Coordinates of C-alpha atoms in Angstrom, one line a residue:
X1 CA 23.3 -41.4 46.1
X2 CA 22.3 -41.4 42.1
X3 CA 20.8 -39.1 40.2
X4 CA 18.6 -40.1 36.8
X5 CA 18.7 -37.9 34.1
X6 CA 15.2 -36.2 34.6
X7 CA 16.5 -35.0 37.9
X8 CA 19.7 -33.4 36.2
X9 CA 17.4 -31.7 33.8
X10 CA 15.4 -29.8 36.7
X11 CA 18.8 -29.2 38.7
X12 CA 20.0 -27.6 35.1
X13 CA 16.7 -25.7 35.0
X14 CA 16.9 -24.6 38.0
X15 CA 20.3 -23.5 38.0
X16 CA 19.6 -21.4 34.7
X17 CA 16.7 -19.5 36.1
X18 CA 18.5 -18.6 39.2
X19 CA 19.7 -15.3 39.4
X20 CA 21.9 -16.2 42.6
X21 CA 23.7 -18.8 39.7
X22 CA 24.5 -15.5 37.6
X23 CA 25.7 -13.4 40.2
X24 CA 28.1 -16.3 41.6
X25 CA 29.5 -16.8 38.5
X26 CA 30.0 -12.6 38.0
X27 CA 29.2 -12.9 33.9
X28 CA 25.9 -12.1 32.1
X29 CA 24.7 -15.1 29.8
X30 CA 24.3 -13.9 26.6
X31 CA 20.8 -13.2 25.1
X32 CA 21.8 -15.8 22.1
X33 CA 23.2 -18.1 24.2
X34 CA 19.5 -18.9 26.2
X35 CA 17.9 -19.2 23.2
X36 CA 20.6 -21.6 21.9
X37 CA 20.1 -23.2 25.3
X38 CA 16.0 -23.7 25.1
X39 CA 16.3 -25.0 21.4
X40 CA 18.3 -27.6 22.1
X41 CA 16.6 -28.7 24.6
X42 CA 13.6 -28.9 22.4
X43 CA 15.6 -31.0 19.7
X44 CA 17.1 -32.9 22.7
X45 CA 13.8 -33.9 23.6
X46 CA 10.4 -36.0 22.3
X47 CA 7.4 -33.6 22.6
X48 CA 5.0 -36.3 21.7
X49 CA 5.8 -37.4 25.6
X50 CA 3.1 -35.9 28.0
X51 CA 6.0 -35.6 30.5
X52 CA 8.0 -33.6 27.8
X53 CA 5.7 -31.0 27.1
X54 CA 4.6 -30.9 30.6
X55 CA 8.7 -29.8 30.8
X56 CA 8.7 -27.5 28.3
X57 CA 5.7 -25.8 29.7
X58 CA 7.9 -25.4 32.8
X59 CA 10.6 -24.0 31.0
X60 CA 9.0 -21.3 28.9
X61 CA 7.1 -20.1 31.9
X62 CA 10.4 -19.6 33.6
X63 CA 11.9 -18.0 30.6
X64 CA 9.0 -15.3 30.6
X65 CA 9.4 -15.0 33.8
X66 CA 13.0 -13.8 33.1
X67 CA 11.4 -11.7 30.5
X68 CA 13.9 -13.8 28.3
X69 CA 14.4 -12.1 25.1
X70 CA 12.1 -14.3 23.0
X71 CA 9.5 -14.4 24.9
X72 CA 6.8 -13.1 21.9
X73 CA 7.5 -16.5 20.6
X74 CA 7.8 -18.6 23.6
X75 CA 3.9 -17.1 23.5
X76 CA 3.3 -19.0 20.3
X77 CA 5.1 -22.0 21.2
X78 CA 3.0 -21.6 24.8
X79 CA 0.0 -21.5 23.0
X80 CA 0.6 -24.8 20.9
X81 CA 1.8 -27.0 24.0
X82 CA -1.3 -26.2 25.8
X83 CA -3.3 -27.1 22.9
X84 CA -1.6 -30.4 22.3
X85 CA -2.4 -30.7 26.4
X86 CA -5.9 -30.1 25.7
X87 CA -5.8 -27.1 28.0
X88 CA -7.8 -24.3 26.2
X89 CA -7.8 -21.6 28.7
X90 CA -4.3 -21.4 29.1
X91 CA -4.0 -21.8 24.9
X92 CA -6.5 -19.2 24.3
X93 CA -4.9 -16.7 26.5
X94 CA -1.3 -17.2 25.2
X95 CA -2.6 -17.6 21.5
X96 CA -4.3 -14.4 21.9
X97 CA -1.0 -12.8 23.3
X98 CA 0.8 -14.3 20.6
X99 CA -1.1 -12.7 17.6
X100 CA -1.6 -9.3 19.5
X101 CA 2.0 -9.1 19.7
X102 CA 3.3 -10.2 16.1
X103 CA -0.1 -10.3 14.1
X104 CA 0.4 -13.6 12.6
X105 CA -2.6 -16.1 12.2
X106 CA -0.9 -18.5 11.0
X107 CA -0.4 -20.2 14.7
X108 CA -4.0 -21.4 14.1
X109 CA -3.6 -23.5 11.7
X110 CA -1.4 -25.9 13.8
X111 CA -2.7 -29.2 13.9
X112 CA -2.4 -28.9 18.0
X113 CA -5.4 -27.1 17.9
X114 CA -7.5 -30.2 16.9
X115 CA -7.6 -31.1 20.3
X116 CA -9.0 -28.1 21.2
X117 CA -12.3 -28.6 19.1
X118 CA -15.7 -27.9 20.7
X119 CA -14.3 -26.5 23.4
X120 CA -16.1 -22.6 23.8
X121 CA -12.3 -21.5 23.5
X122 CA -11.5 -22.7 20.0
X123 CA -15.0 -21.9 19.0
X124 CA -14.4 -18.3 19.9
X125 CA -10.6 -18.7 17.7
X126 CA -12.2 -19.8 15.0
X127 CA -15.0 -16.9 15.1
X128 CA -12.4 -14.2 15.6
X129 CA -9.5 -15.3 13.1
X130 CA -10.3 -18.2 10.5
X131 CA -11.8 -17.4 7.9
X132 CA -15.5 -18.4 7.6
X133 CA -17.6 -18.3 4.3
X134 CA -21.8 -19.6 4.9
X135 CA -24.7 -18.7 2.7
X136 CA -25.1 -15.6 3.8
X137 CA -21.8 -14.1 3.1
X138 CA -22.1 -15.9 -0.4
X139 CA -25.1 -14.5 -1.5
X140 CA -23.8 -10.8 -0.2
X141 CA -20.5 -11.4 -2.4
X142 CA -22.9 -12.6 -5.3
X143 CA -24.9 -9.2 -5.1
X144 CA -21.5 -7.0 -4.3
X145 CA -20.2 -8.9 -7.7
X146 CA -23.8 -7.9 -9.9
X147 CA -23.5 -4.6 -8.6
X148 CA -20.1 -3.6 -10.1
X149 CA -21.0 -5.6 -13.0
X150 CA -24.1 -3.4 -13.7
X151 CA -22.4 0.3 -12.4
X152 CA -19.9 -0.6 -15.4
X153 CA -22.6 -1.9 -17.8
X154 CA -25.5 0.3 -17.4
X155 CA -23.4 3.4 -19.1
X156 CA -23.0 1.2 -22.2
X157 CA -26.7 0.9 -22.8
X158 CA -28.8 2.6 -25.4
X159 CA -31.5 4.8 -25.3
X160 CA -31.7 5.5 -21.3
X161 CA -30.9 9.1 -20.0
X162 CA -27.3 9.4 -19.6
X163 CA -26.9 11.3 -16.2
X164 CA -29.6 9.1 -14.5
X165 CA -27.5 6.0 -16.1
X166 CA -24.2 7.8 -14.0
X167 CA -26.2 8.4 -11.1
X168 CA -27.6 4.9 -10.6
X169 CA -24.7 3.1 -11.5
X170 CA -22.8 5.1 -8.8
X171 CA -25.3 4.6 -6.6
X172 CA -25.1 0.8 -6.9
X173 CA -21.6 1.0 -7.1
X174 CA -20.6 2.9 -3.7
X175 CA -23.8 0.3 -2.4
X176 CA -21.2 -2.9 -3.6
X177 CA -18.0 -1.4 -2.1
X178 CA -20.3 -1.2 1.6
X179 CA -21.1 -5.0 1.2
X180 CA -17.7 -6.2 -0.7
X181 CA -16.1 -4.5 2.8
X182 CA -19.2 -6.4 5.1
X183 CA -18.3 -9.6 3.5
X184 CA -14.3 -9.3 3.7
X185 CA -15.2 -8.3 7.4
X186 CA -17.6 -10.7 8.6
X187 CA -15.7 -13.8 6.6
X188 CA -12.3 -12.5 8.4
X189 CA -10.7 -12.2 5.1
X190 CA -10.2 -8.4 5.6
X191 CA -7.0 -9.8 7.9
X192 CA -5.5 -10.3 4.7
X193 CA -6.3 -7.5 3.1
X194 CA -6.1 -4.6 5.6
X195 CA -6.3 -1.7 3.9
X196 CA -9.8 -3.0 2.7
X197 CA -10.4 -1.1 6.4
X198 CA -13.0 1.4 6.1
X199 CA -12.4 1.8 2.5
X200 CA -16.6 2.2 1.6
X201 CA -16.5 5.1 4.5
X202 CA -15.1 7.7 1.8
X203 CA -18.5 7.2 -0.1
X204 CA -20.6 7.4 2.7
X205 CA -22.3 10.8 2.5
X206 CA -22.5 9.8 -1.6
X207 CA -25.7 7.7 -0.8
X208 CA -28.3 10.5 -0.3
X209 CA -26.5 13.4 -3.0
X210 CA -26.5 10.2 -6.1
X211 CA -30.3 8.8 -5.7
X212 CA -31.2 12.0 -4.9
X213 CA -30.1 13.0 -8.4
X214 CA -31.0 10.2 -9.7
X215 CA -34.9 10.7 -9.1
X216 CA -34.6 14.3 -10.4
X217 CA -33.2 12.8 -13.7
X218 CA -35.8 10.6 -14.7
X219 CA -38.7 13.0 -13.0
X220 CA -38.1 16.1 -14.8
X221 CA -35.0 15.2 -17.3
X222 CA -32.7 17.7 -14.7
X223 CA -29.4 19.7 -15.7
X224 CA -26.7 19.8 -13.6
X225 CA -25.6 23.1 -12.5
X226 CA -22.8 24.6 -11.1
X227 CA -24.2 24.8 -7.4
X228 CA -25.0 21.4 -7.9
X229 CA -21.2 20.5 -6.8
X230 CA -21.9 21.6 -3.3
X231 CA -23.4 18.5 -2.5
X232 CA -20.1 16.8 -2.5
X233 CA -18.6 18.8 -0.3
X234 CA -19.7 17.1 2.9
X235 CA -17.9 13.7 0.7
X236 CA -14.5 15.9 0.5
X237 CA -14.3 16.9 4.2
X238 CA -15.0 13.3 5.0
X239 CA -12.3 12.2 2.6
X240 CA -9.8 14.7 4.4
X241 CA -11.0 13.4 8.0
X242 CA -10.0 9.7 6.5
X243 CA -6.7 10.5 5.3
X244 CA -5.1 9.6 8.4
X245 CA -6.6 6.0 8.7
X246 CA -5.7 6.0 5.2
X247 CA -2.6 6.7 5.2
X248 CA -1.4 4.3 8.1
X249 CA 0.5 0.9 7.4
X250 CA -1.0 -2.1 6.8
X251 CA -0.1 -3.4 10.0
X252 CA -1.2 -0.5 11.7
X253 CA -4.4 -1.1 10.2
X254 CA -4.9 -5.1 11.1
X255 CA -4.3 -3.7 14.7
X256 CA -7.4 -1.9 14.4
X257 CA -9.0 -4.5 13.1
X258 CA -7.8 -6.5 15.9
X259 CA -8.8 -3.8 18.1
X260 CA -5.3 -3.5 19.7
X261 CA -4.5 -0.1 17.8
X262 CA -7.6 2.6 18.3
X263 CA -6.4 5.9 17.3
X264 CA -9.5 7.7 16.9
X265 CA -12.2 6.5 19.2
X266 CA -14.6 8.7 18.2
X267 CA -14.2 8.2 14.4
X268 CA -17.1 5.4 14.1
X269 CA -19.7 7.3 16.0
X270 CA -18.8 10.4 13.9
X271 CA -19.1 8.8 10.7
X272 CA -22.4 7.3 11.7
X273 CA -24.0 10.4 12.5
X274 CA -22.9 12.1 9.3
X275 CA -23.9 9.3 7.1
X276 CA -27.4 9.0 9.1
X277 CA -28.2 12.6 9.3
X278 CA -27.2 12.8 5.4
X279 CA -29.5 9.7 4.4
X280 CA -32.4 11.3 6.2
X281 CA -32.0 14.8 4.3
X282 CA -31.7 13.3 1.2
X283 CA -34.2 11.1 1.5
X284 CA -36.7 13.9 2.8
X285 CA -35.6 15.9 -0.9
X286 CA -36.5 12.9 -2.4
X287 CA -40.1 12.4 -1.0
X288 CA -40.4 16.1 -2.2
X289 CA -39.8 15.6 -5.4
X290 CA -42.9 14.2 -6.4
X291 CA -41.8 11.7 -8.4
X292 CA -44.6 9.5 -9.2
X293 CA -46.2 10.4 -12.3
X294 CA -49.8 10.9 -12.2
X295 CA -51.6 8.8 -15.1
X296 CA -55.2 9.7 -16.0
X297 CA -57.3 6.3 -15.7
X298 CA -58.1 6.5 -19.6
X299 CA -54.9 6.3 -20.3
X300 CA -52.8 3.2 -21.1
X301 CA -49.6 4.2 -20.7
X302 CA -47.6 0.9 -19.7
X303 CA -44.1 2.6 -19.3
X304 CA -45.1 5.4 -17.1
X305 CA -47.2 2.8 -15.2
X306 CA -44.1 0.4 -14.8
X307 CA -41.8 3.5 -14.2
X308 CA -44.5 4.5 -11.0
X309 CA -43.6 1.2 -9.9
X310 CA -40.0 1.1 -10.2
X311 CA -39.5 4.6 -8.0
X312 CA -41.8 3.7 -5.6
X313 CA -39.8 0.4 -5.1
X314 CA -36.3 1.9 -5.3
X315 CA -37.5 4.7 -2.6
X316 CA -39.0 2.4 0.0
X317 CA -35.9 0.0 -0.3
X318 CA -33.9 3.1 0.8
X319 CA -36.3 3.8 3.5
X320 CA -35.7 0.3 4.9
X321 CA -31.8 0.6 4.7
X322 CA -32.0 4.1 6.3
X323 CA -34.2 2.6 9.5
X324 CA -32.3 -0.6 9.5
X325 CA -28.9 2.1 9.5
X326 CA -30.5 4.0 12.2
X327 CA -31.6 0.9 14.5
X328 CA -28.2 -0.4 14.0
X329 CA -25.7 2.7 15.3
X330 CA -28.5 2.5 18.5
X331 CA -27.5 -0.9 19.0
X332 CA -24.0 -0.6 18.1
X333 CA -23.4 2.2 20.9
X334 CA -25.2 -0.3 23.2
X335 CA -29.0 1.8 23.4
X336 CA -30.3 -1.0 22.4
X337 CA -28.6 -4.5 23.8
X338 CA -27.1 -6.7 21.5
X339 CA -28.8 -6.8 18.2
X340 CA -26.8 -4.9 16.3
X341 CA -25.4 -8.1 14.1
X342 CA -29.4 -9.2 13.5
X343 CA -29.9 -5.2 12.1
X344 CA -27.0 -5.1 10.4
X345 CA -28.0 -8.0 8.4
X346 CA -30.6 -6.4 7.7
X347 CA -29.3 -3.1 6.3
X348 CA -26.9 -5.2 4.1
X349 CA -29.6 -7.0 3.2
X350 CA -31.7 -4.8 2.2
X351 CA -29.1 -3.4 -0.2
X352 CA -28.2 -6.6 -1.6
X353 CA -31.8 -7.0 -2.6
X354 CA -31.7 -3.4 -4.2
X355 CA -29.1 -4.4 -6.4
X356 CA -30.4 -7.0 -7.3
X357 CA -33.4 -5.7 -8.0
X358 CA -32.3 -2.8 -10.5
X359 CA -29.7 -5.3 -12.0
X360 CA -32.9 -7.0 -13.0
X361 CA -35.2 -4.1 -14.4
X362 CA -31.9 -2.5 -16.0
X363 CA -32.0 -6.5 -18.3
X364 CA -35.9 -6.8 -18.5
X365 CA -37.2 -3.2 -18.1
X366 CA -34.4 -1.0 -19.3
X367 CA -37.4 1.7 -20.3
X368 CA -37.1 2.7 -16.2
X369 CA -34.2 4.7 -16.7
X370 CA -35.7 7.4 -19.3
X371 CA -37.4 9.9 -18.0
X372 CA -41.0 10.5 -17.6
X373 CA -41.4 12.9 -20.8
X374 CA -39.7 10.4 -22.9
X375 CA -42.0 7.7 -21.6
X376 CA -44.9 9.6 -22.1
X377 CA -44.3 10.4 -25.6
X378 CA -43.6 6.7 -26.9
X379 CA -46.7 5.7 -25.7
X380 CA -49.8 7.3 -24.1
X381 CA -53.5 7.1 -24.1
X382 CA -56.5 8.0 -26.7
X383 CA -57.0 11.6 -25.0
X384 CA -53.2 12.6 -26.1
X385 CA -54.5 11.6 -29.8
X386 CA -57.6 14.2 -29.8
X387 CA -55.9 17.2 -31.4
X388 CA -52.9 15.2 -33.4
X389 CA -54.6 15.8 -36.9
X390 CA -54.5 12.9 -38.1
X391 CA -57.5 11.8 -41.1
X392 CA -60.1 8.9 -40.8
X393 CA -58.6 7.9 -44.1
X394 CA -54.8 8.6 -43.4
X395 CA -55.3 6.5 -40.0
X396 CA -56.8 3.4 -41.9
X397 CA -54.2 3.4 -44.2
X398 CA -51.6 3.2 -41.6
X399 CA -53.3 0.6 -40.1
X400 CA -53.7 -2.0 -43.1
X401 CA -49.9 -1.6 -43.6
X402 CA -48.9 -1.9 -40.5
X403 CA -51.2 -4.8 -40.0
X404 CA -49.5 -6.2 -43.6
X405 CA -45.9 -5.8 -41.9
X406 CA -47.0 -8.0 -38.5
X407 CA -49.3 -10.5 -40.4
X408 CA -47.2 -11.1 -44.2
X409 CA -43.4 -9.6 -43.0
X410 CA -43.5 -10.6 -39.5
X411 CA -41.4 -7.7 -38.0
X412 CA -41.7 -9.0 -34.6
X413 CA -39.1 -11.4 -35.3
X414 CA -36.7 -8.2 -35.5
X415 CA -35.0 -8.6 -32.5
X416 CA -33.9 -4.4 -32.8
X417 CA -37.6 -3.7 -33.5
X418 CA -39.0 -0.5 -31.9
X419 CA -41.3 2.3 -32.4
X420 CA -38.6 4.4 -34.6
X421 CA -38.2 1.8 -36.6
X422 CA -41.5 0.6 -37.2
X423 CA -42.4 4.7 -37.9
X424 CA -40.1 4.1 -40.6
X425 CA -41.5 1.3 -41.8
X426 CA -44.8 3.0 -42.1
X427 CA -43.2 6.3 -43.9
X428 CA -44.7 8.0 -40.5
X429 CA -43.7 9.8 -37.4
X430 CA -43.4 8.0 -34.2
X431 CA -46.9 9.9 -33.0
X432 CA -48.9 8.5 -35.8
X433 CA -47.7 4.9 -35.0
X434 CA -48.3 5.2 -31.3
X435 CA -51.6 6.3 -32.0
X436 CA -53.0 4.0 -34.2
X437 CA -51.5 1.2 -31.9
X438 CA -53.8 2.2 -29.3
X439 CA -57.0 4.1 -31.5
X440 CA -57.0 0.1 -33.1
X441 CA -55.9 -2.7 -30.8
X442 CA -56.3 -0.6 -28.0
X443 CA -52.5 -1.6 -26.7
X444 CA -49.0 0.4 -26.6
X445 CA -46.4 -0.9 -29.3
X446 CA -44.6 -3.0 -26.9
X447 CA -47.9 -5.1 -26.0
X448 CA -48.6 -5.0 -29.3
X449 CA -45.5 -6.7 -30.7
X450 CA -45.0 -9.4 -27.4
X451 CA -48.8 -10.4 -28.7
X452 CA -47.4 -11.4 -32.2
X453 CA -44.2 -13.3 -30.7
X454 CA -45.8 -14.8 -28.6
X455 CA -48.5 -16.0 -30.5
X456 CA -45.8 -17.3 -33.2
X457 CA -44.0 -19.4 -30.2
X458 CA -47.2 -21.2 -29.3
X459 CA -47.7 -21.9 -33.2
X460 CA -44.2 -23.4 -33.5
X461 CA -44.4 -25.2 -30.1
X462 CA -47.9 -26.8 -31.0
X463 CA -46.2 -27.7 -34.5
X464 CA -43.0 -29.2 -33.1
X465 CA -44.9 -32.4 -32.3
X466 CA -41.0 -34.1 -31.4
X467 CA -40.1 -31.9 -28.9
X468 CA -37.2 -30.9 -31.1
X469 CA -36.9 -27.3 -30.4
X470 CA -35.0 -25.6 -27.7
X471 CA -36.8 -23.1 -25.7
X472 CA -34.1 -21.3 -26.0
X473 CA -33.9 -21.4 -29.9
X474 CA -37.8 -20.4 -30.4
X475 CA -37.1 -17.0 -28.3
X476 CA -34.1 -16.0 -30.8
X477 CA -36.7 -17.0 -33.6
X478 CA -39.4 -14.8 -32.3
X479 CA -37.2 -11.9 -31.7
X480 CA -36.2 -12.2 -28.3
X481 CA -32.8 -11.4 -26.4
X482 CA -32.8 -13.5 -23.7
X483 CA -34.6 -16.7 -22.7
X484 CA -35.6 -14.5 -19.4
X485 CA -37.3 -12.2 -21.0
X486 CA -39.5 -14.7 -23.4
X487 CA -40.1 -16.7 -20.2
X488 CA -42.1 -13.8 -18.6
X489 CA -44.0 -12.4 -21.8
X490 CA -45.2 -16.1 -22.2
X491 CA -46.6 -16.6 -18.9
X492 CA -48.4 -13.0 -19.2
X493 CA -50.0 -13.9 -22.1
X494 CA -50.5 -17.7 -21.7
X495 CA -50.3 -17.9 -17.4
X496 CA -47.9 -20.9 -18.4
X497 CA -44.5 -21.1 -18.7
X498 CA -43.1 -22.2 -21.7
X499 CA -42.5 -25.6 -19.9
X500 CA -45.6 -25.9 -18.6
X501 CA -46.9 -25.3 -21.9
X502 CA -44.8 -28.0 -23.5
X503 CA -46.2 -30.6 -20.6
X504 CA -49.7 -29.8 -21.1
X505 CA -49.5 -30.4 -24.8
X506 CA -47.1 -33.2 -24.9
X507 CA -50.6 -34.7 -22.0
X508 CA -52.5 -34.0 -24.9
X509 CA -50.8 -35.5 -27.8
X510 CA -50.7 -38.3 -25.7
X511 CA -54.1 -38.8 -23.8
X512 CA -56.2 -37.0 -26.5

């Protein structure tokens, strides 16, 4: 009777796996010498034959089942056969075991798992370990990115109350860390970079405490006092509570983002009621505060007007995040079913759009970040003027020359132009200015000097009968910054964008 070689290999198989074959022989095979013995059987053989792997598969399973002493990566190489055998089940349960046990994701980006694609299996791989990068999370990143941009920026800038500056730029700042760690999270990314793990819940009780001071800046021009420093002391004992997820390896800390290694259960749950109960305090001090300025209606006062706007806008954005916040650790703890990824969105969302929001007002309204006394005083209405003294004559005066410096010297184009300035100008205080502004063209200085650019833009646009100019180039020659800025002061005066200006009289040029 013959044997062919396929039978020998199950009679060696066989043989090795059999603890009766050890005991006969009375000597333990070395640990070395089995894996020496499964390696070059793997070398020995072609795996691209069905009936290999089908083999193989037989003789890691017995291995395991000696609890041979490679079995972690028997797991991997498990994991990969299966796949190659388009069998996800039995691939997604040893790839899992694979990466519990040595943490490497690597495995996944075998080429065996192409043949796993579509399959429910691969699609929940792919969701829990590649990395995955959509709109969403781009747009997040975007906002995370003008955030720490403008918390570094916004304490560079002129003129604007320097602790409401700080406060505001922390605020955004500790806003861009929660959705920098959201998009490392949700893209998978954070598996490279562990100790990115919880890093934004150190700042969470720093929400309420910075826009709470914030708001008292710019309402009443606050000090802060000693007692003031109390309000970070619910931040410190945080801080200590962290220090032991802190302080744990990186490895120990993909683990817990793996949700193999949980060493505080609790911790989550904790931190969301102290962050929620804090938001809610804070914002109740807030709403206190009376921070909208009341305007009488005979007054003109632009700033204060736009200021209104800008609190109202910031405080009901943090509304939203603190109900979205709320909504979310319901669902999160399983109250309310399984929404929690749809409310979560939300929350991040609603602080993306915050940033982006005073990222925008800081570059076309940085005026929001003085405080209301300074605002009132740069420009107010006629009833302010009653008692300020100044002549019939002394007023005309005032008014010829400054009429001579917008109409003959064109100060508007001054791209540094402002009411000091133009006080100087005038050999007067800033009061007498503001207040023949607004006794004689009934506007406040900044109305009054976007009139003239603007009006000098359409006179050099309907001149440049070639379509020479840049857009760009008239704002500069007008006296603006930024083409942003000279877009939106245009279509206020003119309801056209420069664009649409250029269009319709290019139509008439053409059409008569």
């Amino acid at each position: 009777m013959s044997f062919t070689p396929k039978t020998w290999f199950f009679v060696f198989c066989l043989f090795v796996a059999s603890n009766k074959f050890v005991v006969a022989l009375e000597w333990r095979v070395p640990p070395t010498f089995v894996t020496l013995q499964i390696d070059s059987l793997i070398k020995q053989k072609n795996i691209s034959n069905d009936m290999t792997q089908l083999e193989l598969l037989v003789l890691y399973h017995d291995a395991l089942k000696e609890k041979h002493l490679d079995s972690i990566n028997i797991f991997g190489k498990l994991a990969i056969l299966n796949a190659d055998l388009e069998q996800p089940e039995d691939a997604l349960l040893f790839t899992e075991k694979y990466i519990n046990n040595t943490l490497d994701l690597s495995i996944l980006n075998d080429s065996a798992y192409g043949f796993l694609e579509g399959t429910d299996e691969y699609k929940y791989l792919k969701e829990r370990y590649l990395i995955k990068i959509d709109l969403l999370v781009f747009l997040y990143f975007y906002a995370a990115l003008i955030g720490f941009f403008f918390a570094i920026i916004i304490n560079f800038t002129k003129g604007a109350n320097k602790k409401a500056k700080l406060f505001i730029g922390s605020f955004v700042g500790v806003h861009s860390i929660f959705i920098l760690e959201f998009v490392l999270y949700t893209s998978n990314m954070q598996y490279a970079f562990p100790h990115t793990y919880r890093m934004s819940s150190a700042f969470a009780l720093l929400y309420g405490p910075l826009l709470y001071f914030y708001f008292k800046s710019v309402t009443r021009d606050y000090k802060i006092k000693a007692i003031d420093w109390l309000h970070l002391l619910p931040t410190l004992a945080l801080l200590i509570l962290l220090i032991p997820i802190y302080s744990l390896s990186g490895q120990d800390k993909l683990r817990m983002l793996l949700s193999i290694y949980i060493p505080v259960k609790s911790h989550g749950t904790l931190v969301f009621i102290l962050k929620l109960l804090s938001l809610s305090i804070y914002a109740i001090l807030i709403g206190r505060l009376k921070f909208v300025k009341k305007i009488d209606n005979q007054s003109r006062n632009a700033n204060l007007i736009v200021q209104n706007k800008w609190k109202r806008t910031i405080y009901r954005i943090h509304l939203t995040y603190v109900f979205s916040y709320f909504v979310y650790g319901l669902s999160a703890m399983g109250v309310l079913g399984g929404i929690s990824t749809i409310v979560y969105h939300i929350q991040i969302g609603a602080m993306s759009v915050m940033i982006i929001y005073v990222a925008f007002m800081a570059y076309v309204r940085p005026g929001v970040f003085k405080n209301d006394k300074v605002l009132s005083n740069e420009s107010g209405g006629l009833e302010k003027y009653q008692k300020s003294g100044l002549t019939e004559a002394l007023s005309k005066e005032l008014k010829e020359n400054l009429v001579k410096l917008f109409v003959e010297n064109k100060i508007y184009k001054e791209n540094n132009i402002n009411l000091e300035v133009l006080s100087k100008r005038l050999n007067t205080t800033r009061h007498n200015t503001s207040q023949i502004i607004n006794e004689h063209f009934n506007m406040n200085f900044f109305e009054l000097v976007n009139k003239f650019r603007i009006q000098e833009a359409i006179n050099m646009l309907k001149a440049d009968v070639h379509g020479s100019l840049n857009i760009i180039d008239i704002a500069y020659e007008v006296g603006y910054n930024n083409k942003v800025t000279f877009n939106k002061a245009f279509k206020k005066e003119t309801s056209l964008t420069p664009s649409e200006f250029i269009n319709s009289q290019f139509k008439k040029n053409v059409y008569g």
